PDB file of C-alpha atoms in Angstrom:
ATOM      1  CA  MET A   1     141.228  83.846  88.289  1.00 45.00           C
ATOM      2  CA  LYS A   2     138.372  81.114  89.197  1.00 52.00           C
ATOM      3  CA  SER A   3     135.296  82.748  91.056  1.00 55.00           C
ATOM      4  CA  THR A   4     134.352  79.811  94.187  1.00 63.00           C
ATOM      5  CA  GLU A   5     130.944  79.156  94.738  1.00 74.00           C
ATOM      6  CA  SER A   6     130.492  81.801  97.390  1.00 72.00           C
ATOM      7  CA  GLU A   7     131.689  84.597  94.911  1.00 77.00           C
ATOM      8  CA  ASP A   8     129.270  83.152  92.734  1.00 79.00           C
ATOM      9  CA  VAL A   9     126.330  83.736  95.366  1.00 77.00           C
ATOM     10  CA  ASP A  10     126.989  87.309  96.139  1.00 79.00           C
ATOM     11  CA  LYS A  11     127.101  88.012  92.468  1.00 82.00           C
ATOM     12  CA  SER A  12     123.516  86.578  91.911  1.00 81.00           C
ATOM     13  CA  ILE A  13     122.481  88.066  95.287  1.00 78.00           C
ATOM     14  CA  MET A  14     123.900  91.030  94.179  1.00 82.00           C
ATOM     15  CA  TYR A  15     122.128  91.092  90.878  1.00 85.00           C
ATOM     16  CA  SER A  16     118.713  90.907  92.476  1.00 79.00           C
ATOM     17  CA  LEU A  17     119.169  93.246  94.874  1.00 79.00           C
ATOM     18  CA  GLU A  18     120.020  95.427  91.600  1.00 86.00           C
ATOM     19  CA  GLN A  19     117.333  94.268  90.189  1.00 86.00           C
ATOM     20  CA  ALA A  20     114.583  94.973  93.305  1.00 82.00           C
ATOM     21  CA  ARG A  21     115.658  98.425  93.114  1.00 86.00           C
ATOM     22  CA  ALA A  22     116.009  99.503  90.188  1.00 91.00           C
ATOM     23  CA  ARG A  23     112.479  98.126  89.606  1.00 88.00           C
ATOM     24  CA  LYS A  24     111.637 100.278  92.830  1.00 87.00           C
ATOM     25  CA  GLU A  25     112.961 103.454  91.480  1.00 91.00           C
ATOM     26  CA  GLU A  26     111.425 102.721  88.311  1.00 93.00           C
ATOM     27  CA  CYS A  27     108.157 102.641  90.124  1.00 91.00           C
ATOM     28  CA  GLU A  28     108.608 105.643  92.337  1.00 91.00           C
ATOM     29  CA  GLN A  29     109.308 107.951  89.630  1.00 94.00           C
ATOM     30  CA  ARG A  30     105.557 106.459  87.714  1.00 94.00           C
ATOM     31  CA  GLY A  31     103.863 107.296  90.747  1.00 93.00           C
ATOM     32  CA  ARG A  32     102.864 103.600  91.364  1.00 90.00           C
ATOM     33  CA  PRO A  33     103.639 101.283  94.275  1.00 86.00           C
ATOM     34  CA  PHE A  34     106.096  98.573  94.257  1.00 82.00           C
ATOM     35  CA  MET A  35     105.243  95.584  95.287  1.00 77.00           C
ATOM     36  CA  LEU A  36     107.807  92.393  95.436  1.00 73.00           C
ATOM     37  CA  THR A  37     106.787  89.596  93.856  1.00 74.00           C
ATOM     38  CA  ARG A  38     106.950  85.934  94.627  1.00 73.00           C
ATOM     39  CA  GLY A  39     110.429  84.334  93.613  1.00 71.00           C
ATOM     40  CA  LEU A  40     112.092  80.644  92.997  1.00 70.00           C
ATOM     41  CA  ALA A  41     111.868  80.221  96.427  1.00 67.00           C
ATOM     42  CA  THR A  42     109.640  82.447  98.340  1.00 66.00           C
ATOM     43  CA  ILE A  43     106.167  83.562  98.434  1.00 70.00           C
ATOM     44  CA  LEU A  44     105.397  86.648  99.511  1.00 70.00           C
ATOM     45  CA  LEU A  45     102.730  87.306 102.118  1.00 70.00           C
ATOM     46  CA  PRO A  46     101.132  90.275 102.839  1.00 69.00           C
ATOM     47  CA  GLY A  47     101.915  90.832 106.453  1.00 67.00           C
ATOM     48  CA  ILE A  48     104.694  88.907 107.000  1.00 65.00           C
ATOM     49  CA  ASP A  49     107.903  90.421 106.423  1.00 63.00           C
ATOM     50  CA  VAL A  50     110.642  87.692 107.800  1.00 64.00           C
ATOM     51  CA  PRO A  51     110.561  84.226 106.564  1.00 63.00           C
ATOM     52  CA  PHE A  52     108.086  81.547 108.173  1.00 61.00           C
ATOM     53  CA  HIS A  53     107.745  77.872 107.612  1.00 64.00           C
ATOM     54  CA  SER A  54     103.948  76.322 108.745  1.00 69.00           C
ATOM     55  CA  ARG A  55     101.812  77.604 111.395  1.00 72.00           C
ATOM     56  CA  GLU A  56     103.557  76.139 114.280  1.00 74.00           C
ATOM     57  CA  LEU A  57     105.854  79.592 113.514  1.00 73.00           C
ATOM     58  CA  LEU A  58     103.409  81.937 112.506  1.00 74.00           C
ATOM     59  CA  SER A  59     102.953  83.441 116.165  1.00 80.00           C
ATOM     60  CA  GLY A  60     107.156  83.451 116.358  1.00 78.00           C
ATOM     61  CA  VAL A  61     106.850  86.093 113.542  1.00 76.00           C
ATOM     62  CA  PRO A  62     106.570  89.487 115.249  1.00 79.00           C
ATOM     63  CA  SER A  63     109.252  88.388 117.833  1.00 78.00           C
ATOM     64  CA  PHE A  64     111.135  87.431 115.380  1.00 74.00           C
ATOM     65  CA  ARG A  65     111.163  90.623 113.922  1.00 73.00           C
ATOM     66  CA  GLU A  66     112.361  92.518 116.156  1.00 75.00           C
ATOM     67  CA  LEU A  67     115.108  89.879 116.722  1.00 71.00           C
ATOM     68  CA  LEU A  68     116.704  91.194 113.163  1.00 68.00           C
ATOM     69  CA  ARG A  69     116.031  94.732 114.315  1.00 68.00           C
ATOM     70  CA  THR A  70     119.745  96.483 113.534  1.00 63.00           C
ATOM     71  CA  VAL A  71     119.707  98.605 116.480  1.00 64.00           C
ATOM     72  CA  HIS A  72     118.910  95.712 118.732  1.00 59.00           C
ATOM     73  CA  ILE A  73     121.690  93.900 117.551  1.00 62.00           C
ATOM     74  CA  VAL A  74     123.564  96.798 117.575  1.00 66.00           C
ATOM     75  CA  LYS A  75     122.904  97.526 121.133  1.00 66.00           C
ATOM     76  CA  LYS A  76     123.178  94.179 122.411  1.00 66.00           C
ATOM     77  CA  TYR A  77     126.663  93.313 120.748  1.00 67.00           C
ATOM     78  CA  LEU A  78     127.437  96.886 122.434  1.00 65.00           C
ATOM     79  CA  ALA A  79     126.898  96.624 125.687  1.00 66.00           C
ATOM     80  CA  SER A  80     128.396  92.805 125.622  1.00 67.00           C
ATOM     81  CA  GLN A  81     131.856  94.634 124.424  1.00 65.00           C
ATOM     82  CA  PRO A  82     134.244  95.991 127.133  1.00 67.00           C
ATOM     83  CA  VAL A  83     136.004  98.470 125.148  1.00 65.00           C
ATOM     84  CA  PHE A  84     132.306 100.217 124.532  1.00 63.00           C
ATOM     85  CA  ASP A  85     130.795  99.934 127.756  1.00 67.00           C
ATOM     86  CA  LYS A  86     132.858 103.358 129.407  1.00 71.00           C
ATOM     87  CA  ALA A  87     131.447 104.641 125.275  1.00 72.00           C
ATOM     88  CA  ILE A  88     128.008 104.198 126.135  1.00 72.00           C
ATOM     89  CA  GLU A  89     128.011 105.732 129.904  1.00 78.00           C
ATOM     90  CA  LYS A  90     129.232 108.685 128.458  1.00 78.00           C
ATOM     91  CA  TYR A  91     126.886 109.124 125.529  1.00 78.00           C
ATOM     92  CA  GLN A  92     123.860 108.114 128.307  1.00 82.00           C
ATOM     93  CA  GLU A  93     125.296 110.482 130.590  1.00 84.00           C
ATOM     94  CA  ALA A  94     125.791 113.397 127.602  1.00 83.00           C
ATOM     95  CA  LYS A  95     121.791 112.159 126.560  1.00 82.00           C
ATOM     96  CA  ALA A  96     120.287 112.541 129.955  1.00 85.00           C
ATOM     97  CA  ILE A  97     122.161 116.008 130.127  1.00 84.00           C
ATOM     98  CA  ILE A  98     120.956 117.384 126.563  1.00 84.00           C
ATOM     99  CA  LYS A  99     117.690 116.208 127.685  1.00 82.00           C
ATOM    100  CA  SER A 100     116.990 118.266 131.133  1.00 85.00           C
ATOM    101  CA  LYS A 101     118.414 121.213 129.055  1.00 81.00           C
ATOM    102  CA  GLY A 102     115.760 120.933 126.769  1.00 71.00           C
ATOM    103  CA  LYS A 103     112.909 121.239 128.721  1.00 58.00           C
TER     104      LYS A 103
END
Protein backbone atom coordinates (compact mmCIF):
# COMPACT_ATOMS: atom_id res chain seq x y z
CA MET A 1 0.00 0.00 0.00
CA LYS A 2 1.41 3.37 -1.02
CA SER A 3 1.44 6.13 1.54
CA THR A 4 -0.33 9.32 0.64
CA GLU A 5 1.30 12.71 0.80
CA SER A 6 -0.70 13.44 3.97
CA GLU A 7 0.66 10.31 5.64
CA ASP A 8 4.20 11.33 4.69
CA VAL A 9 3.67 14.74 6.27
CA ASP A 10 2.23 13.15 9.43
CA LYS A 11 5.21 10.77 9.67
CA SER A 12 7.63 13.64 9.20
CA ILE A 13 5.93 15.68 11.93
CA MET A 14 5.86 12.73 14.32
CA TYR A 15 9.54 12.04 13.66
CA SER A 16 10.42 15.67 14.37
CA LEU A 17 8.43 15.63 17.62
CA GLU A 18 10.08 12.38 18.72
CA GLN A 19 13.51 13.88 18.05
CA ALA A 20 12.66 17.03 20.02
CA ARG A 21 11.31 14.98 22.95
CA ALA A 22 14.46 12.83 22.96
CA ARG A 23 16.67 15.95 22.99
CA LYS A 24 14.60 17.45 25.80
CA GLU A 25 14.86 14.30 27.91
CA GLU A 26 18.61 14.13 27.29
CA CYS A 27 19.04 17.75 28.38
CA GLU A 28 16.95 17.17 31.51
CA GLN A 29 19.00 14.09 32.43
CA ARG A 30 22.22 16.07 32.07
CA GLY A 31 20.84 19.06 33.96
CA ARG A 32 21.14 21.36 30.96
CA PRO A 33 18.46 23.76 29.71
CA PHE A 34 16.54 22.60 26.66
CA MET A 35 16.67 25.09 23.80
CA LEU A 36 14.99 24.75 20.44
CA THR A 37 17.16 25.53 17.45
CA ARG A 38 16.56 27.08 14.07
CA GLY A 39 14.90 24.76 11.58
CA LEU A 40 14.62 24.83 7.81
CA ALA A 41 11.51 27.02 7.85
CA THR A 42 11.75 28.63 11.27
CA ILE A 43 13.83 31.19 13.03
CA LEU A 44 13.39 31.09 16.78
CA LEU A 45 13.18 34.43 18.53
CA PRO A 46 13.38 34.60 22.33
CA GLY A 47 10.02 35.58 23.79
CA ILE A 48 8.06 34.88 20.61
CA ASP A 49 6.38 31.48 20.76
CA VAL A 50 3.80 31.93 18.00
CA PRO A 51 4.37 32.49 14.29
CA PHE A 52 4.39 35.98 12.83
CA HIS A 53 5.93 37.33 9.67
CA SER A 54 6.62 41.01 10.09
CA ARG A 55 6.84 43.91 12.50
CA GLU A 56 3.34 44.86 11.39
CA LEU A 57 2.01 41.66 12.98
CA LEU A 58 4.13 41.80 16.13
CA SER A 59 1.46 43.66 18.11
CA GLY A 60 -0.95 40.76 17.51
CA VAL A 61 1.34 38.13 19.03
CA PRO A 62 -0.14 38.28 22.58
CA SER A 63 -3.74 37.95 21.40
CA PHE A 64 -2.81 35.15 18.98
CA ARG A 65 -0.98 33.33 21.78
CA GLU A 66 -4.10 33.60 23.95
CA LEU A 67 -6.26 32.27 21.14
CA LEU A 68 -4.05 29.20 20.83
CA ARG A 69 -4.47 28.25 24.46
CA THR A 70 -6.45 25.03 24.57
CA VAL A 71 -8.61 26.04 27.52
CA HIS A 72 -9.87 29.09 25.65
CA ILE A 73 -10.73 27.05 22.56
CA VAL A 74 -12.36 24.20 24.49
CA LYS A 75 -14.53 26.52 26.59
CA LYS A 76 -15.64 28.43 23.49
CA TYR A 77 -16.44 25.16 21.69
CA LEU A 78 -18.31 23.63 24.61
CA ALA A 79 -20.33 26.77 25.21
CA SER A 80 -21.51 26.68 21.59
CA GLN A 81 -22.79 23.09 21.83
CA PRO A 82 -26.40 22.76 23.07
CA VAL A 83 -25.72 19.32 24.59
CA PHE A 84 -23.06 20.76 26.87
CA ASP A 85 -25.05 23.79 28.05
CA LYS A 86 -26.70 21.83 30.88
CA ALA A 87 -23.45 20.12 31.83
CA ILE A 88 -21.67 23.47 32.02
CA GLU A 89 -24.47 24.91 34.18
CA LYS A 90 -24.32 21.94 36.57
CA TYR A 91 -20.53 22.15 36.74
CA GLN A 92 -20.69 25.86 37.59
CA GLU A 93 -23.35 25.22 40.24
CA ALA A 94 -21.30 22.42 41.81
CA LYS A 95 -18.18 24.56 41.71
CA ALA A 96 -20.02 27.41 43.47
CA ILE A 97 -21.33 25.04 46.16
CA ILE A 98 -17.88 23.56 46.79
CA LYS A 99 -16.33 27.02 46.87
CA SER A 100 -18.93 28.31 49.35
CA LYS A 101 -18.41 25.31 51.67
CA GLY A 102 -14.67 25.82 51.56
CA LYS A 103 -14.90 29.33 53.03
